[in-house]
Amino acid sequence: MKSIVITGSSSGIGKATAKYFAEKGWKVAATMRTPEKETELGGLDNVSLYQLDVTDQASIDAARDQIISDFGTVDVVLNNAGYGLIGPFEAATDEQIRYQFDVNVFGLMGVTRAFLPHFRANKAGMYLNVSSIGGLITFPLISLYHSTKWAVEGYSESLAYELAELGISVKLIEPGGVATDFGGRSMVLAMDENLPEYNEMVGKFQQAMGNSGLGSSTAEFLAEGIFAATTDGKKQMRYIIGPDAEQTWAMRQQAGDDQFIAGMRQRMFG
Ligand SMILES: NC(=O)c1ccc[n+]([C@@H]2O[C@H](COP(=O)([O-])OP(=O)(O)OC[C@H]3O[C@@H](n4cnc5c(N)ncnc54)[C@H](OP(=O)(O)O)[C@@H]3O)[C@@H](O)[C@H]2O)c1
């Protein structure tokens, strides 16, 4: 029986993927910050819950030790936990910026590092890192979230070279909009009333995003895509998942950087 460890399994893509892999007969270590609050996953066959906060290395190491002791072997780690800090860069506090990187980048690296000795010893293993189409293109007023996902892109792509030599693979998952808690409780808006110069821009941005909405895919659709990426046997680096993500990426490649950026500016700010 193959096994997978998933971070951020309490909701959205993480939870749907935990359920999907369990249905497919995988052993699933569903990790989350507060497993005591989880009422659904704990009752499922093949799913075990573990406490893991990606900003707390001691919790990562303790979960890793317990999972390996319970499962024997871990085959796949899905680095999924993350949230979005959005708004004008100047309005974000130093603390907000550092926490955004602590969760989306250093947390992902901490979990990756924790499982490396196990994967190295086995000469096998796979990391699936959840980035975003926002790790390949940008929207205005999301500089901080984008910079974490662009960091995950460069980190994962370069890491893949050295780990391939050890029999370990790294893949990137690039969702477009997914209907999860991401647009609600997982989105932090940085605002500063002393910076009225940004108000009009933020208003236009909110209107444009409100019109298009987050959520052209379901979390279950992402789970299917992640399962396919895990099991396809391909040496493929990136999996762009969702019709909006595919369309945006095609536009970026067709238009090139400058034309795409000009089009985005026009679309958002007129
Ligand atoms: N939804 C989208 O449109 C979209 C698009 C592209 C990429 N993504 C990426 O997909 C991933 C999952 O997001 P989602 O859409 O499924 O949103 P979600 O439903 O809000 O799930 C986010 C998950 O991350 C967890 N998390 C946050 N901080 C954590 C920490 N310090 N330690 C451990 N877990 C933590 C949350 O746990 P708690 O319950 O404890 O808060 C939650 O389980 C994120 O990396 C996000 O950037 C989402």
mmCIF file of C-alpha atoms and ligand atoms in Angstrom:
data_model
loop_
_atom_site.group_PDB
_atom_site.id
_atom_site.type_symbol
_atom_site.label_atom_id
_atom_site.label_comp_id
_atom_site.label_asym_id
_atom_site.label_seq_id
_atom_site.Cartn_x
_atom_site.Cartn_y
_atom_site.Cartn_z
ATOM 1 C CA MET A 1 0.000 0.000 0.000
ATOM 2 C CA LYS A 2 1.462 3.370 -1.036
ATOM 3 C CA SER A 3 1.418 6.245 1.407
ATOM 4 C CA ILE A 4 1.195 10.029 1.252
ATOM 5 C CA VAL A 5 1.703 12.822 3.791
ATOM 6 C CA ILE A 6 -0.379 15.965 3.187
ATOM 7 C CA THR A 7 0.038 19.346 4.898
ATOM 8 C CA GLY A 8 -2.960 21.648 5.374
ATOM 9 C CA SER A 9 -5.472 18.772 5.291
ATOM 10 C CA SER A 10 -8.133 20.554 7.351
ATOM 11 C CA SER A 11 -9.867 22.059 4.313
ATOM 12 C CA GLY A 12 -9.910 22.755 0.599
ATOM 13 C CA ILE A 13 -7.412 21.046 -1.705
ATOM 14 C CA GLY A 14 -5.614 19.248 1.148
ATOM 15 C CA LYS A 15 -8.769 17.690 2.534
ATOM 16 C CA ALA A 16 -10.173 16.693 -0.878
ATOM 17 C CA THR A 17 -6.817 15.128 -1.816
ATOM 18 C CA ALA A 18 -6.662 13.190 1.467
ATOM 19 C CA LYS A 19 -10.110 11.727 0.741
ATOM 20 C CA TYR A 20 -9.293 10.970 -2.911
ATOM 21 C CA PHE A 21 -6.033 9.121 -2.183
ATOM 22 C CA ALA A 22 -7.709 7.153 0.633
ATOM 23 C CA GLU A 23 -10.495 6.096 -1.773
ATOM 24 C CA LYS A 24 -7.802 4.940 -4.204
ATOM 25 C CA GLY A 25 -6.369 2.657 -1.514
ATOM 26 C CA TRP A 26 -3.449 4.806 -0.353
ATOM 27 C CA LYS A 27 -2.512 5.220 3.314
ATOM 28 C CA VAL A 28 -2.923 8.920 4.063
ATOM 29 C CA ALA A 29 -1.255 10.942 6.830
ATOM 30 C CA ALA A 30 -3.552 13.970 6.948
ATOM 31 C CA THR A 31 -1.592 16.605 8.848
ATOM 32 C CA MET A 32 -3.080 19.826 10.173
ATOM 33 C CA ARG A 33 -2.618 22.454 12.851
ATOM 34 C CA THR A 34 -5.639 21.420 14.930
ATOM 35 C CA PRO A 35 -6.592 17.764 14.341
ATOM 36 C CA GLU A 36 -8.821 17.867 17.433
ATOM 37 C CA LYS A 37 -11.259 20.023 15.420
ATOM 38 C CA GLU A 38 -11.431 17.619 12.449
ATOM 39 C CA THR A 39 -14.683 15.672 12.382
ATOM 40 C CA GLU A 40 -14.709 14.061 8.925
ATOM 41 C CA LEU A 41 -11.291 12.696 7.930
ATOM 42 C CA GLY A 42 -10.583 10.870 11.202
ATOM 43 C CA GLY A 43 -13.448 8.459 10.577
ATOM 44 C CA LEU A 44 -12.301 7.401 7.096
ATOM 45 C CA ASP A 45 -10.554 4.133 6.262
ATOM 46 C CA ASN A 46 -6.860 4.570 5.396
ATOM 47 C CA VAL A 47 -6.655 8.105 6.900
ATOM 48 C CA SER A 48 -4.708 8.963 10.060
ATOM 49 C CA LEU A 49 -4.522 12.468 11.543
ATOM 50 C CA TYR A 50 -1.341 14.134 12.811
ATOM 51 C CA GLN A 51 -0.714 17.557 14.332
ATOM 52 C CA LEU A 52 1.652 19.615 12.176
ATOM 53 C CA ASP A 53 2.088 23.382 11.945
ATOM 54 C CA VAL A 54 4.481 24.170 9.094
ATOM 55 C CA THR A 55 5.858 27.164 11.045
ATOM 56 C CA ASP A 56 6.864 24.939 13.983
ATOM 57 C CA GLN A 57 9.819 22.682 13.111
ATOM 58 C CA ALA A 58 9.395 20.649 16.318
ATOM 59 C CA SER A 59 5.831 19.768 15.263
ATOM 60 C CA ILE A 60 7.052 18.841 11.757
ATOM 61 C CA ASP A 61 9.767 16.550 13.143
ATOM 62 C CA ALA A 62 7.434 14.944 15.697
ATOM 63 C CA ALA A 63 4.786 14.267 13.032
ATOM 64 C CA ARG A 64 7.439 12.864 10.658
ATOM 65 C CA ASP A 65 8.749 10.471 13.342
ATOM 66 C CA GLN A 66 5.259 9.269 14.247
ATOM 67 C CA ILE A 67 4.163 8.837 10.612
ATOM 68 C CA ILE A 68 7.270 6.828 9.667
ATOM 69 C CA SER A 69 6.861 4.712 12.801
ATOM 70 C CA ASP A 70 3.171 4.053 11.967
ATOM 71 C CA PHE A 71 3.492 3.609 8.174
ATOM 72 C CA GLY A 72 6.987 2.150 7.800
ATOM 73 C CA THR A 73 7.490 3.890 4.461
ATOM 74 C CA VAL A 74 6.345 7.250 3.136
ATOM 75 C CA ASP A 75 6.195 7.465 -0.676
ATOM 76 C CA VAL A 76 4.891 10.974 -1.316
ATOM 77 C CA VAL A 77 4.814 14.329 0.513
ATOM 78 C CA LEU A 78 2.241 16.879 -0.674
ATOM 79 C CA ASN A 79 3.307 20.361 0.468
ATOM 80 C CA ASN A 80 -0.086 22.037 0.310
ATOM 81 C CA ALA A 81 -0.460 24.317 3.369
ATOM 82 C CA GLY A 82 -0.571 27.980 2.431
ATOM 83 C CA TYR A 83 -2.516 31.231 2.507
ATOM 84 C CA GLY A 84 -2.561 34.536 0.632
ATOM 85 C CA LEU A 85 -1.406 37.947 1.874
ATOM 86 C CA ILE A 86 -2.745 40.469 -0.613
ATOM 87 C CA GLY A 87 -3.003 44.255 -0.926
ATOM 88 C CA PRO A 88 -0.474 47.019 -1.610
ATOM 89 C CA PHE A 89 3.071 46.038 -0.642
ATOM 90 C CA GLU A 90 3.524 49.300 1.263
ATOM 91 C CA ALA A 91 0.494 48.567 3.446
ATOM 92 C CA ALA A 92 1.806 45.216 4.694
ATOM 93 C CA THR A 93 3.659 45.093 8.002
ATOM 94 C CA ASP A 94 7.044 43.436 8.361
ATOM 95 C CA GLU A 95 5.393 40.838 10.593
ATOM 96 C CA GLN A 96 2.740 40.042 7.955
ATOM 97 C CA ILE A 97 5.387 39.666 5.239
ATOM 98 C CA ARG A 98 7.584 37.399 7.329
ATOM 99 C CA TYR A 99 4.656 35.191 8.353
ATOM 100 C CA GLN A 100 3.592 34.854 4.695
ATOM 101 C CA PHE A 101 7.072 33.548 3.868
ATOM 102 C CA ASP A 102 7.192 31.438 7.052
ATOM 103 C CA VAL A 103 4.116 29.475 5.974
ATOM 104 C CA ASN A 104 4.337 29.385 2.168
ATOM 105 C CA VAL A 105 8.113 29.098 1.704
ATOM 106 C CA PHE A 106 10.055 28.238 4.883
ATOM 107 C CA GLY A 107 7.291 25.922 6.068
ATOM 108 C CA LEU A 108 7.385 24.037 2.783
ATOM 109 C CA MET A 109 11.190 23.835 2.995
ATOM 110 C CA GLY A 110 11.000 22.640 6.612
ATOM 111 C CA VAL A 111 8.664 19.782 5.707
ATOM 112 C CA THR A 112 10.792 18.920 2.664
ATOM 113 C CA ARG A 113 13.970 18.798 4.775
ATOM 114 C CA ALA A 114 12.286 16.651 7.430
ATOM 115 C CA PHE A 115 11.497 13.820 4.991
ATOM 116 C CA LEU A 116 14.776 13.931 3.043
ATOM 117 C CA PRO A 117 16.738 11.437 5.199
ATOM 118 C CA HIS A 118 13.869 8.924 4.825
ATOM 119 C CA PHE A 119 13.630 9.408 1.050
ATOM 120 C CA ARG A 120 17.438 9.328 0.688
ATOM 121 C CA ALA A 121 17.676 6.073 2.639
ATOM 122 C CA ASN A 122 14.943 4.557 0.448
ATOM 123 C CA LYS A 123 16.482 5.979 -2.763
ATOM 124 C CA ALA A 124 12.857 6.850 -3.602
ATOM 125 C CA GLY A 125 10.174 9.398 -2.825
ATOM 126 C CA MET A 126 8.246 12.237 -4.377
ATOM 127 C CA TYR A 127 7.532 15.810 -3.333
ATOM 128 C CA LEU A 128 4.496 17.508 -4.819
ATOM 129 C CA ASN A 129 4.669 21.217 -4.081
ATOM 130 C CA VAL A 130 1.456 23.208 -4.414
ATOM 131 C CA SER A 131 2.388 26.471 -6.051
ATOM 132 C CA SER A 132 -0.201 28.342 -8.142
ATOM 133 C CA ILE A 133 -0.662 29.722 -11.619
ATOM 134 C CA GLY A 134 0.289 32.781 -9.554
ATOM 135 C CA GLY A 135 3.765 31.253 -9.327
ATOM 136 C CA LEU A 136 4.131 31.697 -13.089
ATOM 137 C CA ILE A 137 2.248 34.940 -13.798
ATOM 138 C CA THR A 138 1.176 37.891 -11.637
ATOM 139 C CA PHE A 139 -1.888 39.981 -10.876
ATOM 140 C CA PRO A 140 -1.584 43.500 -9.451
ATOM 141 C CA LEU A 141 -1.663 44.019 -5.657
ATOM 142 C CA ILE A 142 -0.594 40.465 -4.816
ATOM 143 C CA SER A 143 3.169 41.026 -4.775
ATOM 144 C CA LEU A 144 3.709 39.206 -1.475
ATOM 145 C CA TYR A 145 1.732 36.044 -2.168
ATOM 146 C CA HIS A 146 3.185 35.905 -5.687
ATOM 147 C CA SER A 147 6.725 36.258 -4.389
ATOM 148 C CA THR A 148 6.235 33.234 -2.119
ATOM 149 C CA LYS A 149 4.889 31.127 -4.977
ATOM 150 C CA TRP A 150 7.616 32.284 -7.395
ATOM 151 C CA ALA A 151 10.089 31.282 -4.670
ATOM 152 C CA VAL A 152 8.481 27.844 -4.468
ATOM 153 C CA GLU A 153 8.848 27.554 -8.254
ATOM 154 C CA GLY A 154 12.586 28.292 -8.332
ATOM 155 C CA TYR A 155 13.264 26.256 -5.216
ATOM 156 C CA SER A 156 11.394 23.204 -6.526
ATOM 157 C CA GLU A 157 12.803 23.314 -10.043
ATOM 158 C CA SER A 158 16.416 23.568 -8.876
ATOM 159 C CA LEU A 159 15.971 21.050 -6.059
ATOM 160 C CA ALA A 160 14.596 18.575 -8.603
ATOM 161 C CA TYR A 161 18.020 18.328 -10.292
ATOM 162 C CA GLU A 162 19.931 17.230 -7.207
ATOM 163 C CA LEU A 163 17.213 14.982 -5.838
ATOM 164 C CA ALA A 164 16.727 13.198 -9.172
ATOM 165 C CA GLU A 165 20.310 11.962 -8.767
ATOM 166 C CA LEU A 166 19.181 10.331 -5.496
ATOM 167 C CA GLY A 167 16.053 8.712 -6.956
ATOM 168 C CA ILE A 168 13.697 11.360 -5.510
ATOM 169 C CA SER A 169 11.349 13.435 -7.669
ATOM 170 C CA VAL A 170 9.889 16.921 -7.246
ATOM 171 C CA LYS A 171 6.799 18.168 -9.082
ATOM 172 C CA LEU A 172 4.872 21.430 -9.021
ATOM 173 C CA ILE A 173 1.086 21.715 -8.873
ATOM 174 C CA GLU A 174 -0.209 24.949 -10.419
ATOM 175 C CA PRO A 175 -3.903 25.444 -9.640
ATOM 176 C CA GLY A 176 -5.943 28.283 -11.079
ATOM 177 C CA GLY A 177 -8.910 29.496 -9.051
ATOM 178 C CA VAL A 178 -10.318 26.782 -6.791
ATOM 179 C CA ALA A 179 -13.500 27.074 -4.721
ATOM 180 C CA THR A 180 -12.050 26.588 -1.218
ATOM 181 C CA ASP A 181 -11.636 28.685 1.939
ATOM 182 C CA PHE A 182 -8.681 30.356 0.185
ATOM 183 C CA GLY A 183 -10.664 33.427 -0.933
ATOM 184 C CA GLY A 184 -12.161 33.715 2.588
ATOM 185 C CA ARG A 185 -10.346 32.813 5.766
ATOM 186 C CA SER A 186 -7.065 32.044 3.963
ATOM 187 C CA MET A 187 -6.823 35.513 2.413
ATOM 188 C CA VAL A 188 -5.355 38.342 4.462
ATOM 189 C CA LEU A 189 -5.822 41.857 3.055
ATOM 190 C CA ALA A 190 -3.088 44.331 3.990
ATOM 191 C CA MET A 191 -4.593 47.824 4.237
ATOM 192 C CA ASP A 192 -3.329 51.070 5.767
ATOM 193 C CA GLU A 193 -5.699 54.020 6.152
ATOM 194 C CA ASN A 194 -2.714 56.369 5.979
ATOM 195 C CA LEU A 195 -2.129 55.315 2.354
ATOM 196 C CA PRO A 196 -5.234 56.596 0.525
ATOM 197 C CA GLU A 197 -3.288 56.717 -2.762
ATOM 198 C CA TYR A 198 -3.964 52.972 -3.127
ATOM 199 C CA ASN A 199 -7.713 53.080 -2.420
ATOM 200 C CA GLU A 200 -8.891 53.497 -5.987
ATOM 201 C CA MET A 201 -6.561 50.752 -7.228
ATOM 202 C CA VAL A 202 -7.728 48.367 -4.492
ATOM 203 C CA GLY A 203 -11.378 49.165 -5.342
ATOM 204 C CA LYS A 204 -10.834 48.403 -9.033
ATOM 205 C CA PHE A 205 -8.918 45.247 -8.177
ATOM 206 C CA GLN A 206 -11.673 44.015 -5.857
ATOM 207 C CA GLN A 207 -14.272 44.735 -8.515
ATOM 208 C CA ALA A 208 -12.300 42.879 -11.197
ATOM 209 C CA MET A 209 -11.612 39.903 -8.918
ATOM 210 C CA GLY A 210 -15.220 39.910 -7.694
ATOM 211 C CA ASN A 211 -16.395 39.704 -11.282
ATOM 212 C CA SER A 212 -14.143 36.818 -12.232
ATOM 213 C CA GLY A 213 -14.307 35.161 -8.782
ATOM 214 C CA LEU A 214 -12.054 32.497 -7.319
ATOM 215 C CA GLY A 215 -13.290 29.060 -8.068
ATOM 216 C CA SER A 216 -13.430 27.877 -11.609
ATOM 217 C CA SER A 217 -12.391 24.417 -10.323
ATOM 218 C CA THR A 218 -13.487 22.344 -7.362
ATOM 219 C CA ALA A 219 -11.093 20.989 -4.746
ATOM 220 C CA GLU A 220 -12.108 17.489 -5.916
ATOM 221 C CA PHE A 221 -10.965 18.324 -9.456
ATOM 222 C CA LEU A 222 -7.594 19.379 -8.024
ATOM 223 C CA ALA A 223 -7.410 16.136 -6.042
ATOM 224 C CA GLU A 224 -7.877 14.131 -9.250
ATOM 225 C CA GLY A 225 -5.149 16.168 -10.952
ATOM 226 C CA ILE A 226 -2.779 15.689 -8.039
ATOM 227 C CA PHE A 227 -3.426 11.940 -8.066
ATOM 228 C CA ALA A 228 -2.703 11.843 -11.811
ATOM 229 C CA ALA A 229 0.527 13.816 -11.311
ATOM 230 C CA THR A 230 1.587 11.369 -8.599
ATOM 231 C CA THR A 231 0.903 8.205 -10.548
ATOM 232 C CA ASP A 232 1.551 9.064 -14.230
ATOM 233 C CA GLY A 233 5.169 7.881 -14.160
ATOM 234 C CA LYS A 234 6.235 10.933 -16.157
ATOM 235 C CA LYS A 235 9.255 13.128 -15.561
ATOM 236 C CA GLN A 236 7.032 16.208 -15.741
ATOM 237 C CA MET A 237 7.894 19.279 -13.660
ATOM 238 C CA ARG A 238 4.682 21.318 -13.792
ATOM 239 C CA TYR A 239 0.984 20.406 -13.734
ATOM 240 C CA ILE A 240 -1.233 23.339 -14.604
ATOM 241 C CA ILE A 241 -4.689 22.373 -13.328
ATOM 242 C CA GLY A 242 -7.944 24.152 -14.150
ATOM 243 C CA PRO A 243 -9.310 25.739 -17.339
ATOM 244 C CA ASP A 244 -8.593 29.303 -16.150
ATOM 245 C CA ALA A 245 -4.993 28.403 -15.295
ATOM 246 C CA GLU A 246 -4.476 26.731 -18.680
ATOM 247 C CA GLN A 247 -5.937 29.729 -20.473
ATOM 248 C CA THR A 248 -3.880 32.274 -18.503
ATOM 249 C CA TRP A 249 -0.665 30.335 -19.049
ATOM 250 C CA ALA A 250 -1.356 29.982 -22.787
ATOM 251 C CA MET A 251 -1.943 33.750 -22.990
ATOM 252 C CA ARG A 252 1.306 34.466 -21.159
ATOM 253 C CA GLN A 253 3.298 32.230 -23.474
ATOM 254 C CA GLN A 254 1.633 33.592 -26.591
ATOM 255 C CA ALA A 255 1.801 37.277 -25.628
ATOM 256 C CA GLY A 256 5.215 37.261 -23.952
ATOM 257 C CA ASP A 257 6.012 39.142 -20.727
ATOM 258 C CA ASP A 258 5.495 42.765 -21.732
ATOM 259 C CA GLN A 259 2.314 42.372 -23.741
ATOM 260 C CA PHE A 260 0.778 40.143 -21.061
ATOM 261 C CA ILE A 261 1.641 42.676 -18.338
ATOM 262 C CA ALA A 262 0.206 45.563 -20.382
ATOM 263 C CA GLY A 263 -2.990 43.570 -20.943
ATOM 264 C CA MET A 264 -3.284 42.777 -17.234
ATOM 265 C CA ARG A 265 -2.813 46.442 -16.287
ATOM 266 C CA GLN A 266 -5.514 47.447 -18.759
ATOM 267 C CA ARG A 267 -7.895 44.754 -17.510
ATOM 268 C CA MET A 268 -7.469 45.636 -13.837
ATOM 269 C CA PHE A 269 -6.988 49.402 -13.837
ATOM 270 C CA GLY A 270 -8.382 50.509 -17.222
HETATM 271 N N1 LIG B 1 -7.921 28.153 -3.825
HETATM 272 C C1 LIG B 1 -7.242 28.668 -4.829
HETATM 273 O O1 LIG B 1 -7.811 29.375 -5.690
HETATM 274 C C2 LIG B 1 -5.775 28.359 -4.971
HETATM 275 C C3 LIG B 1 -5.148 28.689 -6.188
HETATM 276 C C4 LIG B 1 -3.784 28.429 -6.346
HETATM 277 C C5 LIG B 1 -3.067 27.860 -5.310
HETATM 278 N N2 LIG B 1 -3.694 27.549 -4.125
HETATM 279 C C6 LIG B 1 -2.869 26.958 -3.059
HETATM 280 O O2 LIG B 1 -3.483 25.775 -2.610
HETATM 281 C C7 LIG B 1 -3.052 25.513 -1.269
HETATM 282 C C8 LIG B 1 -4.249 25.090 -0.427
HETATM 283 O O3 LIG B 1 -5.172 26.163 -0.380
HETATM 284 P P1 LIG B 1 -6.759 25.946 -0.441
HETATM 285 O O4 LIG B 1 -7.251 26.633 -1.652
HETATM 286 O O5 LIG B 1 -7.109 24.523 -0.227
HETATM 287 O O6 LIG B 1 -7.237 26.865 0.783
HETATM 288 P P2 LIG B 1 -7.826 26.476 2.230
HETATM 289 O O7 LIG B 1 -9.049 25.660 2.081
HETATM 290 O O8 LIG B 1 -7.950 27.772 2.952
HETATM 291 O O9 LIG B 1 -6.686 25.586 2.879
HETATM 292 C C9 LIG B 1 -5.484 26.113 3.360
HETATM 293 C C10 LIG B 1 -4.879 25.100 4.293
HETATM 294 O O10 LIG B 1 -3.570 25.553 4.708
HETATM 295 C C11 LIG B 1 -3.498 25.335 6.099
HETATM 296 N N3 LIG B 1 -2.503 26.148 6.787
HETATM 297 C C12 LIG B 1 -2.403 27.494 6.832
HETATM 298 N N4 LIG B 1 -1.368 27.844 7.614
HETATM 299 C C13 LIG B 1 -0.809 26.690 8.074
HETATM 300 C C14 LIG B 1 0.276 26.370 8.914
HETATM 301 N N5 LIG B 1 1.026 27.316 9.496
HETATM 302 N N6 LIG B 1 0.567 25.055 9.150
HETATM 303 C C15 LIG B 1 -0.172 24.072 8.598
HETATM 304 N N7 LIG B 1 -1.235 24.320 7.806
HETATM 305 C C16 LIG B 1 -1.542 25.612 7.549
HETATM 306 C C17 LIG B 1 -4.903 25.612 6.612
HETATM 307 O O11 LIG B 1 -5.027 25.055 7.894
HETATM 308 P P3 LIG B 1 -5.911 25.679 9.083
HETATM 309 O O12 LIG B 1 -7.261 25.045 8.939
HETATM 310 O O13 LIG B 1 -5.215 25.272 10.327
HETATM 311 O O14 LIG B 1 -5.941 27.181 8.905
HETATM 312 C C18 LIG B 1 -5.717 24.894 5.550
HETATM 313 O O15 LIG B 1 -5.785 23.516 5.806
HETATM 314 C C19 LIG B 1 -2.328 26.776 -0.793
HETATM 315 O O16 LIG B 1 -0.921 26.557 -0.844
HETATM 316 C C20 LIG B 1 -2.746 27.826 -1.822
HETATM 317 O O17 LIG B 1 -1.765 28.837 -1.966
HETATM 318 C C21 LIG B 1 -5.025 27.793 -3.940
#
